[in-house]
Amino acid sequence: MIRGFFGSKGELFFEMGLVAADGSIITVNVLLDTGFTDWLAMDIQDAKSLGWRYLKKQEMKTARGEFQFNLYEGTAIFDGQEMKVPVVVGNGIPEILIGLSWLENRRLVVDRKAGILTLESFSD
């Protein structure tokens, strides 16, 4: 189970490790974006600094219309589990985002009034 925290406007943040190509691990706070259906999204500068492998261009619909993004393969550590994930990369993405794919095998528990924010594996 991962405990998250609420941002000043009620945003849902969790801590994640990103594994760079050289094996170093960078711990970051990621924002759960319920409008994002993939695994991970970040700015091009972040993906390049991690040395992740470029895969291809990908057309995606966003709230602002259709855009072309780069798709990278990244390695993330989430809830103690290391996994390779597809990473949507573009210019001007202000936060590192995680999307709804993380909820495929996890339960999201949100109770802002009580200060409870967790992502739990179904096996917990």
PDB file of C-alpha atoms in Angstrom:
ATOM      1  CA  MET A   1       0.000   0.000   0.000  1.00  0.00           C
ATOM      2  CA  ILE A   2       1.193   3.500  -0.818  1.00  0.00           C
ATOM      3  CA  ARG A   3       0.138   6.506   1.190  1.00  0.00           C
ATOM      4  CA  GLY A   4      -0.265   9.669  -0.811  1.00  0.00           C
ATOM      5  CA  PHE A   5      -0.848  13.263   0.093  1.00  0.00           C
ATOM      6  CA  PHE A   6      -3.135  16.051  -1.007  1.00  0.00           C
ATOM      7  CA  GLY A   7      -1.860  19.156  -2.760  1.00  0.00           C
ATOM      8  CA  SER A   8      -3.032  22.632  -1.812  1.00  0.00           C
ATOM      9  CA  LYS A   9      -5.938  22.405  -4.275  1.00  0.00           C
ATOM     10  CA  GLY A  10      -6.829  18.802  -3.423  1.00  0.00           C
ATOM     11  CA  GLU A  11      -4.553  17.191  -6.009  1.00  0.00           C
ATOM     12  CA  LEU A  12      -3.621  13.538  -5.431  1.00  0.00           C
ATOM     13  CA  PHE A  13       0.143  12.995  -5.102  1.00  0.00           C
ATOM     14  CA  PHE A  14       2.141   9.814  -4.594  1.00  0.00           C
ATOM     15  CA  GLU A  15       5.861   9.135  -4.280  1.00  0.00           C
ATOM     16  CA  MET A  16       7.544   7.115  -7.022  1.00  0.00           C
ATOM     17  CA  GLY A  17      11.088   6.132  -7.881  1.00  0.00           C
ATOM     18  CA  LEU A  18      12.333   6.645 -11.422  1.00  0.00           C
ATOM     19  CA  VAL A  19      15.280   4.492 -12.458  1.00  0.00           C
ATOM     20  CA  ALA A  20      17.703   6.275 -14.787  1.00  0.00           C
ATOM     21  CA  ALA A  21      19.583   4.434 -17.530  1.00  0.00           C
ATOM     22  CA  ASP A  22      22.709   4.462 -15.314  1.00  0.00           C
ATOM     23  CA  GLY A  23      20.800   2.660 -12.528  1.00  0.00           C
ATOM     24  CA  SER A  24      20.444   5.633 -10.208  1.00  0.00           C
ATOM     25  CA  ILE A  25      17.036   6.119  -8.595  1.00  0.00           C
ATOM     26  CA  ILE A  26      15.379   9.506  -8.387  1.00  0.00           C
ATOM     27  CA  THR A  27      12.441   9.838  -5.995  1.00  0.00           C
ATOM     28  CA  VAL A  28       9.697  12.165  -7.221  1.00  0.00           C
ATOM     29  CA  ASN A  29       6.172  13.139  -6.310  1.00  0.00           C
ATOM     30  CA  VAL A  30       3.755  12.247  -9.107  1.00  0.00           C
ATOM     31  CA  LEU A  31       0.271  13.593  -9.684  1.00  0.00           C
ATOM     32  CA  LEU A  32      -2.577  11.155 -10.312  1.00  0.00           C
ATOM     33  CA  ASP A  33      -4.447  12.558 -13.301  1.00  0.00           C
ATOM     34  CA  THR A  34      -7.795  10.789 -13.725  1.00  0.00           C
ATOM     35  CA  GLY A  35      -8.136  12.258 -17.209  1.00  0.00           C
ATOM     36  CA  PHE A  36      -4.915  10.541 -18.333  1.00  0.00           C
ATOM     37  CA  THR A  37      -5.393   6.907 -19.338  1.00  0.00           C
ATOM     38  CA  ASP A  38      -1.773   5.802 -19.762  1.00  0.00           C
ATOM     39  CA  TRP A  39       0.921   4.954 -17.199  1.00  0.00           C
ATOM     40  CA  LEU A  40       3.270   7.911 -16.952  1.00  0.00           C
ATOM     41  CA  ALA A  41       3.705  11.332 -18.582  1.00  0.00           C
ATOM     42  CA  MET A  42       6.482  13.874 -18.204  1.00  0.00           C
ATOM     43  CA  ASP A  43       8.295  16.723 -19.849  1.00  0.00           C
ATOM     44  CA  ILE A  44      10.909  15.942 -22.509  1.00  0.00           C
ATOM     45  CA  GLN A  45      13.707  17.360 -20.309  1.00  0.00           C
ATOM     46  CA  ASP A  46      12.922  14.862 -17.548  1.00  0.00           C
ATOM     47  CA  ALA A  47      12.876  11.835 -19.855  1.00  0.00           C
ATOM     48  CA  LYS A  48      16.117  12.866 -21.546  1.00  0.00           C
ATOM     49  CA  SER A  49      17.867  13.476 -18.215  1.00  0.00           C
ATOM     50  CA  LEU A  50      16.921   9.936 -17.147  1.00  0.00           C
ATOM     51  CA  GLY A  51      18.419   8.516 -20.350  1.00  0.00           C
ATOM     52  CA  TRP A  52      15.306   6.490 -21.123  1.00  0.00           C
ATOM     53  CA  ARG A  53      14.880   4.715 -24.452  1.00  0.00           C
ATOM     54  CA  TYR A  54      12.841   6.469 -27.159  1.00  0.00           C
ATOM     55  CA  LEU A  55      10.306   4.178 -28.855  1.00  0.00           C
ATOM     56  CA  LYS A  56       8.196   6.172 -31.334  1.00  0.00           C
ATOM     57  CA  LYS A  57       5.904   9.134 -31.996  1.00  0.00           C
ATOM     58  CA  GLN A  58       2.332   8.764 -30.807  1.00  0.00           C
ATOM     59  CA  GLU A  59      -0.788  10.800 -31.591  1.00  0.00           C
ATOM     60  CA  MET A  60      -2.996  11.414 -28.539  1.00  0.00           C
ATOM     61  CA  LYS A  61      -6.185  13.259 -27.751  1.00  0.00           C
ATOM     62  CA  THR A  62      -5.949  15.738 -24.893  1.00  0.00           C
ATOM     63  CA  ALA A  63      -8.339  18.266 -23.378  1.00  0.00           C
ATOM     64  CA  ARG A  64      -6.739  20.826 -25.738  1.00  0.00           C
ATOM     65  CA  GLY A  65      -7.071  18.696 -28.884  1.00  0.00           C
ATOM     66  CA  GLU A  66      -4.901  16.138 -30.664  1.00  0.00           C
ATOM     67  CA  PHE A  67      -1.144  16.339 -30.249  1.00  0.00           C
ATOM     68  CA  GLN A  68       1.855  14.276 -31.173  1.00  0.00           C
ATOM     69  CA  PHE A  69       3.931  13.016 -28.264  1.00  0.00           C
ATOM     70  CA  ASN A  70       7.085  10.949 -27.976  1.00  0.00           C
ATOM     71  CA  LEU A  71       6.763   7.525 -26.406  1.00  0.00           C
ATOM     72  CA  TYR A  72       9.639   6.311 -24.242  1.00  0.00           C
ATOM     73  CA  GLU A  73      10.221   3.196 -22.179  1.00  0.00           C
ATOM     74  CA  GLY A  74      10.942   3.997 -18.543  1.00  0.00           C
ATOM     75  CA  THR A  75      11.506   2.103 -15.339  1.00  0.00           C
ATOM     76  CA  ALA A  76       9.517   3.070 -12.278  1.00  0.00           C
ATOM     77  CA  ILE A  77       9.473   1.840  -8.703  1.00  0.00           C
ATOM     78  CA  PHE A  78       6.007   2.057  -7.262  1.00  0.00           C
ATOM     79  CA  ASP A  79       4.875   0.396  -4.048  1.00  0.00           C
ATOM     80  CA  GLY A  80       8.227  -1.400  -3.864  1.00  0.00           C
ATOM     81  CA  GLN A  81       7.756  -2.982  -7.285  1.00  0.00           C
ATOM     82  CA  GLU A  82      10.083  -2.138 -10.177  1.00  0.00           C
ATOM     83  CA  MET A  83       8.467  -2.207 -13.605  1.00  0.00           C
ATOM     84  CA  LYS A  84       9.006  -1.018 -17.140  1.00  0.00           C
ATOM     85  CA  VAL A  85       6.253   1.319 -18.278  1.00  0.00           C
ATOM     86  CA  PRO A  86       5.447   3.314 -21.400  1.00  0.00           C
ATOM     87  CA  VAL A  87       6.055   7.029 -20.848  1.00  0.00           C
ATOM     88  CA  VAL A  88       4.252   9.744 -22.799  1.00  0.00           C
ATOM     89  CA  VAL A  89       6.686  12.625 -23.251  1.00  0.00           C
ATOM     90  CA  GLY A  90       6.042  16.142 -24.481  1.00  0.00           C
ATOM     91  CA  ASN A  91       7.048  19.772 -24.092  1.00  0.00           C
ATOM     92  CA  GLY A  92       5.627  21.811 -21.234  1.00  0.00           C
ATOM     93  CA  ILE A  93       4.198  19.031 -19.048  1.00  0.00           C
ATOM     94  CA  PRO A  94       4.465  20.798 -15.675  1.00  0.00           C
ATOM     95  CA  GLU A  95       4.087  17.771 -13.365  1.00  0.00           C
ATOM     96  CA  ILE A  96       5.054  14.135 -13.679  1.00  0.00           C
ATOM     97  CA  LEU A  97       1.708  12.406 -14.127  1.00  0.00           C
ATOM     98  CA  ILE A  98       0.471   8.911 -13.478  1.00  0.00           C
ATOM     99  CA  GLY A  99      -2.736   7.811 -15.111  1.00  0.00           C
ATOM    100  CA  LEU A 100      -5.582   5.385 -14.784  1.00  0.00           C
ATOM    101  CA  SER A 101      -3.465   2.395 -15.875  1.00  0.00           C
ATOM    102  CA  TRP A 102      -2.103   2.270 -12.303  1.00  0.00           C
ATOM    103  CA  LEU A 103      -5.634   1.508 -11.106  1.00  0.00           C
ATOM    104  CA  GLU A 104      -5.937  -1.716 -13.127  1.00  0.00           C
ATOM    105  CA  ASN A 105      -4.768  -3.776 -10.151  1.00  0.00           C
ATOM    106  CA  ARG A 106      -4.917  -1.240  -7.312  1.00  0.00           C
ATOM    107  CA  ARG A 107      -7.691   0.265  -5.256  1.00  0.00           C
ATOM    108  CA  LEU A 108      -7.690   4.038  -4.851  1.00  0.00           C
ATOM    109  CA  VAL A 109      -9.013   5.192  -1.473  1.00  0.00           C
ATOM    110  CA  VAL A 110      -9.655   8.930  -1.142  1.00  0.00           C
ATOM    111  CA  ASP A 111     -11.167  10.635   1.897  1.00  0.00           C
ATOM    112  CA  ARG A 112      -9.955  14.213   1.832  1.00  0.00           C
ATOM    113  CA  LYS A 113     -11.848  15.238   4.948  1.00  0.00           C
ATOM    114  CA  ALA A 114     -10.123  12.467   6.941  1.00  0.00           C
ATOM    115  CA  GLY A 115      -6.796  13.027   5.162  1.00  0.00           C
ATOM    116  CA  ILE A 116      -6.724   9.483   3.743  1.00  0.00           C
ATOM    117  CA  LEU A 117      -5.172   8.852   0.338  1.00  0.00           C
ATOM    118  CA  THR A 118      -3.896   5.378  -0.507  1.00  0.00           C
ATOM    119  CA  LEU A 119      -3.279   3.092  -3.453  1.00  0.00           C
ATOM    120  CA  GLU A 120      -3.555  -0.520  -2.395  1.00  0.00           C
ATOM    121  CA  SER A 121      -2.815  -3.681  -4.311  1.00  0.00           C
ATOM    122  CA  PHE A 122      -5.845  -5.953  -4.496  1.00  0.00           C
ATOM    123  CA  SER A 123      -3.763  -8.539  -2.627  1.00  0.00           C
ATOM    124  CA  ASP A 124      -3.315  -6.205   0.426  1.00  0.00           C
TER     125      ASP A 124
END
